[in-house]
Every structure is written in C-alpha cells, then in structure tokens.
PDB file of C-alpha atoms in Angstrom:
ATOM      1  CA  GLN A   1      -8.193 -28.554 332.144  1.00 80.00           C
ATOM      2  CA  VAL A   2      -6.534 -25.055 331.723  1.00 87.00           C
ATOM      3  CA  GLN A   3      -8.106 -23.233 328.668  1.00 94.00           C
ATOM      4  CA  PHE A   4      -8.204 -19.764 327.096  1.00 96.00           C
ATOM      5  CA  VAL A   5     -10.574 -18.360 324.664  1.00 97.00           C
ATOM      6  CA  GLU A   6      -9.991 -15.204 322.602  1.00 98.00           C
ATOM      7  CA  SER A   7     -12.802 -13.366 321.025  1.00 98.00           C
ATOM      8  CA  GLY A   8     -13.945  -9.906 319.665  1.00 98.00           C
ATOM      9  CA  GLY A   9     -11.502  -9.762 316.549  1.00 98.00           C
ATOM     10  CA  GLY A  10     -13.037  -8.595 313.337  1.00 98.00           C
ATOM     11  CA  LEU A  11     -12.423  -6.114 310.470  1.00 98.00           C
ATOM     12  CA  VAL A  12     -11.841  -2.304 311.363  1.00 98.00           C
ATOM     13  CA  LYS A  13     -10.675   0.845 309.624  1.00 98.00           C
ATOM     14  CA  PRO A  14      -7.656   2.778 310.288  1.00 98.00           C
ATOM     15  CA  GLY A  15      -7.907   4.624 313.447  1.00 98.00           C
ATOM     16  CA  GLY A  16     -10.895   2.661 314.917  1.00 98.00           C
ATOM     17  CA  SER A  17     -11.176   0.398 318.028  1.00 98.00           C
ATOM     18  CA  LEU A  18     -11.624  -3.281 319.239  1.00 98.00           C
ATOM     19  CA  GLN A  19     -12.056  -4.666 322.389  1.00 98.00           C
ATOM     20  CA  LEU A  20     -10.896  -8.254 322.733  1.00 98.00           C
ATOM     21  CA  SER A  21     -11.744 -10.823 325.362  1.00 98.00           C
ATOM     22  CA  CYS A  22      -9.813 -13.543 326.971  1.00 98.00           C
ATOM     23  CA  THR A  23     -12.042 -15.823 328.795  1.00 97.00           C
ATOM     24  CA  ALA A  24      -9.903 -18.326 331.159  1.00 95.00           C
ATOM     25  CA  SER A  25     -11.125 -21.858 332.854  1.00 94.00           C
ATOM     26  CA  GLY A  26      -9.600 -24.315 334.952  1.00 91.00           C
ATOM     27  CA  PHE A  27      -7.798 -21.675 337.160  1.00 87.00           C
ATOM     28  CA  SER A  28      -8.497 -18.300 338.902  1.00 87.00           C
ATOM     29  CA  LEU A  29      -6.899 -14.961 337.323  1.00 89.00           C
ATOM     30  CA  GLU A  30      -5.674 -14.343 340.967  1.00 89.00           C
ATOM     31  CA  ASP A  31      -3.252 -17.255 340.264  1.00 90.00           C
ATOM     32  CA  TYR A  32      -1.794 -16.633 336.901  1.00 91.00           C
ATOM     33  CA  ALA A  33      -0.854 -13.401 335.314  1.00 95.00           C
ATOM     34  CA  ILE A  34      -2.328 -13.105 331.895  1.00 96.00           C
ATOM     35  CA  GLY A  35      -0.613 -11.860 328.729  1.00 97.00           C
ATOM     36  CA  TRP A  36      -1.860 -10.583 325.322  1.00 98.00           C
ATOM     37  CA  PHE A  37       0.344 -11.234 322.406  1.00 97.00           C
ATOM     38  CA  HIS A  38       0.304 -10.161 318.622  1.00 98.00           C
ATOM     39  CA  GLN A  39       1.548 -12.274 315.862  1.00 97.00           C
ATOM     40  CA  GLU A  40       1.608 -11.525 312.160  1.00 92.00           C
ATOM     41  CA  PRO A  41       1.844 -14.426 309.557  1.00 84.00           C
ATOM     42  CA  GLY A  42       5.173 -15.726 309.346  1.00 88.00           C
ATOM     43  CA  LYS A  43       6.748 -13.717 312.268  1.00 93.00           C
ATOM     44  CA  GLU A  44       7.230 -14.724 316.051  1.00 94.00           C
ATOM     45  CA  ARG A  45       4.540 -13.897 318.699  1.00 94.00           C
ATOM     46  CA  GLU A  46       5.095 -10.583 320.393  1.00 95.00           C
ATOM     47  CA  VAL A  47       4.008  -9.262 323.615  1.00 96.00           C
ATOM     48  CA  VAL A  48       1.466  -6.562 323.804  1.00 97.00           C
ATOM     49  CA  GLY A  49       0.797  -6.168 327.594  1.00 97.00           C
ATOM     50  CA  CYS A  50       0.121  -8.130 330.733  1.00 97.00           C
ATOM     51  CA  ILE A  51      -1.886  -7.961 333.985  1.00 97.00           C
ATOM     52  CA  GLY A  52      -0.893  -9.366 337.079  1.00 95.00           C
ATOM     53  CA  SER A  53      -2.578 -11.998 339.288  1.00 92.00           C
ATOM     54  CA  ARG A  54      -3.245 -11.301 343.046  1.00 89.00           C
ATOM     55  CA  ASP A  55      -1.742  -7.633 342.199  1.00 90.00           C
ATOM     56  CA  PRO A  56      -3.419  -6.828 338.796  1.00 91.00           C
ATOM     57  CA  ARG A  57      -0.846  -4.388 337.767  1.00 94.00           C
ATOM     58  CA  THR A  58      -0.679  -3.753 333.884  1.00 96.00           C
ATOM     59  CA  ALA A  59       2.351  -3.353 331.623  1.00 96.00           C
ATOM     60  CA  TYR A  60       2.629  -2.415 328.137  1.00 96.00           C
ATOM     61  CA  VAL A  61       5.248  -2.640 325.273  1.00 96.00           C
ATOM     62  CA  ASP A  62       6.549   0.714 324.711  1.00 95.00           C
ATOM     63  CA  SER A  63       5.445   0.900 321.045  1.00 94.00           C
ATOM     64  CA  LEU A  64       1.921   0.375 322.040  1.00 95.00           C
ATOM     65  CA  LYS A  65       1.439   1.713 325.528  1.00 93.00           C
ATOM     66  CA  ASP A  66      -0.387   4.585 324.361  1.00 96.00           C
ATOM     67  CA  ARG A  67      -2.989   2.667 322.437  1.00 98.00           C
ATOM     68  CA  VAL A  68      -3.868  -0.356 324.431  1.00 98.00           C
ATOM     69  CA  THR A  69      -5.509  -0.950 327.872  1.00 98.00           C
ATOM     70  CA  ILE A  70      -5.585  -4.174 329.741  1.00 98.00           C
ATOM     71  CA  SER A  71      -8.210  -4.837 332.399  1.00 97.00           C
ATOM     72  CA  ARG A  72     -10.016  -7.929 333.885  1.00 96.00           C
ATOM     73  CA  ASN A  73     -13.255  -9.035 335.200  1.00 94.00           C
ATOM     74  CA  VAL A  74     -12.202 -11.875 338.132  1.00 91.00           C
ATOM     75  CA  PRO A  75     -15.876 -12.921 338.618  1.00 92.00           C
ATOM     76  CA  GLU A  76     -16.220 -13.821 334.961  1.00 94.00           C
ATOM     77  CA  ASN A  77     -12.385 -14.890 334.686  1.00 94.00           C
ATOM     78  CA  THR A  78     -11.961 -12.736 331.834  1.00 96.00           C
ATOM     79  CA  VAL A  79      -9.324 -10.445 330.555  1.00 97.00           C
ATOM     80  CA  ILE A  80     -10.088  -7.524 328.154  1.00 98.00           C
ATOM     81  CA  LEU A  81      -7.543  -5.960 325.756  1.00 98.00           C
ATOM     82  CA  GLN A  82      -8.800  -2.320 324.657  1.00 98.00           C
ATOM     83  CA  LEU A  83      -7.059  -1.620 320.963  1.00 98.00           C
ATOM     84  CA  ASN A  84      -7.356   2.053 320.151  1.00 98.00           C
ATOM     85  CA  ASP A  85      -6.171   4.380 317.110  1.00 98.00           C
ATOM     86  CA  LEU A  86      -5.584   1.053 314.920  1.00 98.00           C
ATOM     87  CA  ARG A  87      -2.959   0.988 312.365  1.00 96.00           C
ATOM     88  CA  LEU A  88      -2.367  -1.236 309.428  1.00 96.00           C
ATOM     89  CA  GLU A  89       0.517  -3.013 311.418  1.00 95.00           C
ATOM     90  CA  ASP A  90      -1.807  -4.002 314.175  1.00 96.00           C
ATOM     91  CA  THR A  91      -3.323  -6.543 311.922  1.00 97.00           C
ATOM     92  CA  GLY A  92      -2.758  -9.971 312.895  1.00 98.00           C
ATOM     93  CA  ILE A  93      -3.738 -12.799 315.395  1.00 98.00           C
ATOM     94  CA  TYR A  94      -4.147 -11.746 319.147  1.00 98.00           C
ATOM     95  CA  TYR A  95      -3.399 -14.696 321.759  1.00 98.00           C
ATOM     96  CA  CYS A  96      -3.894 -14.480 325.461  1.00 97.00           C
ATOM     97  CA  GLY A  97      -1.821 -16.938 327.666  1.00 96.00           C
ATOM     98  CA  GLY A  98      -1.243 -17.731 331.544  1.00 95.00           C
ATOM     99  CA  VAL A  99       2.288 -17.286 333.307  1.00 94.00           C
ATOM    100  CA  LEU A 100       2.787 -18.093 336.935  1.00 90.00           C
ATOM    101  CA  TYR A 101       4.934 -15.349 337.838  1.00 89.00           C
ATOM    102  CA  VAL A 102       4.189 -11.831 336.887  1.00 86.00           C
ATOM    103  CA  ALA A 103       7.839 -10.860 336.706  1.00 89.00           C
ATOM    104  CA  ASP A 104       8.149 -13.326 333.533  1.00 92.00           C
ATOM    105  CA  CYS A 105       4.891 -11.986 332.033  1.00 92.00           C
ATOM    106  CA  MET A 106       6.550  -9.431 329.535  1.00 93.00           C
ATOM    107  CA  LEU A 107       9.903 -11.716 328.824  1.00 94.00           C
ATOM    108  CA  GLY A 108       8.202 -13.334 325.381  1.00 90.00           C
ATOM    109  CA  THR A 109       6.379 -16.830 325.253  1.00 93.00           C
ATOM    110  CA  ARG A 110       8.862 -19.117 326.899  1.00 93.00           C
ATOM    111  CA  PHE A 111       7.522 -18.964 330.416  1.00 92.00           C
ATOM    112  CA  TYR A 112       3.689 -19.367 329.684  1.00 92.00           C
ATOM    113  CA  SER A 113       1.589 -22.373 330.622  1.00 88.00           C
ATOM    114  CA  GLY A 114      -1.039 -22.201 327.867  1.00 91.00           C
ATOM    115  CA  TRP A 115      -2.554 -20.086 325.001  1.00 94.00           C
ATOM    116  CA  GLY A 116      -5.858 -19.785 323.326  1.00 96.00           C
ATOM    117  CA  ARG A 117      -6.141 -20.198 319.622  1.00 97.00           C
ATOM    118  CA  GLY A 118      -6.140 -16.469 319.170  1.00 98.00           C
ATOM    119  CA  THR A 119      -8.758 -14.159 317.502  1.00 98.00           C
ATOM    120  CA  GLN A 120      -7.929 -12.216 314.145  1.00 98.00           C
ATOM    121  CA  VAL A 121      -7.860  -8.489 313.872  1.00 98.00           C
ATOM    122  CA  THR A 122      -7.688  -6.989 310.184  1.00 98.00           C
ATOM    123  CA  VAL A 123      -7.103  -3.518 309.882  1.00 97.00           C
ATOM    124  CA  SER A 124      -7.879  -2.104 306.387  1.00 97.00           C
ATOM    125  CA  PRO A 125      -9.490   0.821 304.880  1.00 96.00           C
TER     126      PRO A 125
END
C-alpha cells in the first residue's frame, strides 16, 4: 500500500523557519518523484516544488524558490521541505505526493498517484 505521512508543521512567527517531513511507504523514492503542495482553505492545492526519483533534481515555483529547499534521505524514504523566512501567506496545509514521471511533477495535481493527509503550518505574530 502506497502511503505518505507529512509531519513537522506548527505555529511559527513571521520570518521564522520550519522543516516539514514526508515519509513514504510502499514504494522507493527512486521510483517516484515527490512533490510538495500548499493549500489555503477554500483554495486549490498549489505546487511548491519537486524532487526527482533516480535523478534527484529539484524544482521550485518561482514565487517561493528563494525561501524553500527540498531534499531527501533515501534509506529513510523521507523527503524534507525546508521553509524559510515564513510569511503570513505561507499559512495553510502542506501535502506531499508521488508522481511517476518527473516531467509531470510541477504540472499541478492531476498526475499524482497519492497524497498524505497534510501538515498544518500557521504563520502568525
């Protein structure tokens, strides 16, 4: 069974940082690319960035590329999303999911095979 579990969210002040984790089971990170998405209540899930499978290249949405970093630990089957210089608009639920082809990773949610239930990030003074 393919599963994703996000963790690491919480309350943080503007300008602070959080490190979110995505632990996958049922497959290898070298078989699927992993994407991180951000969703505000009542809005569509929007891509944050991706990391490839066999070739672990990363890509980020332009609006966040200077404040986020994605990395992975293959033996632990875990992908990390580092969020820096957090702003009020970063508040929301962060999800991770798997996609078969890295070329599809940044193209929205339609190609993803599975998702976790998300972890809540709240940025507030």
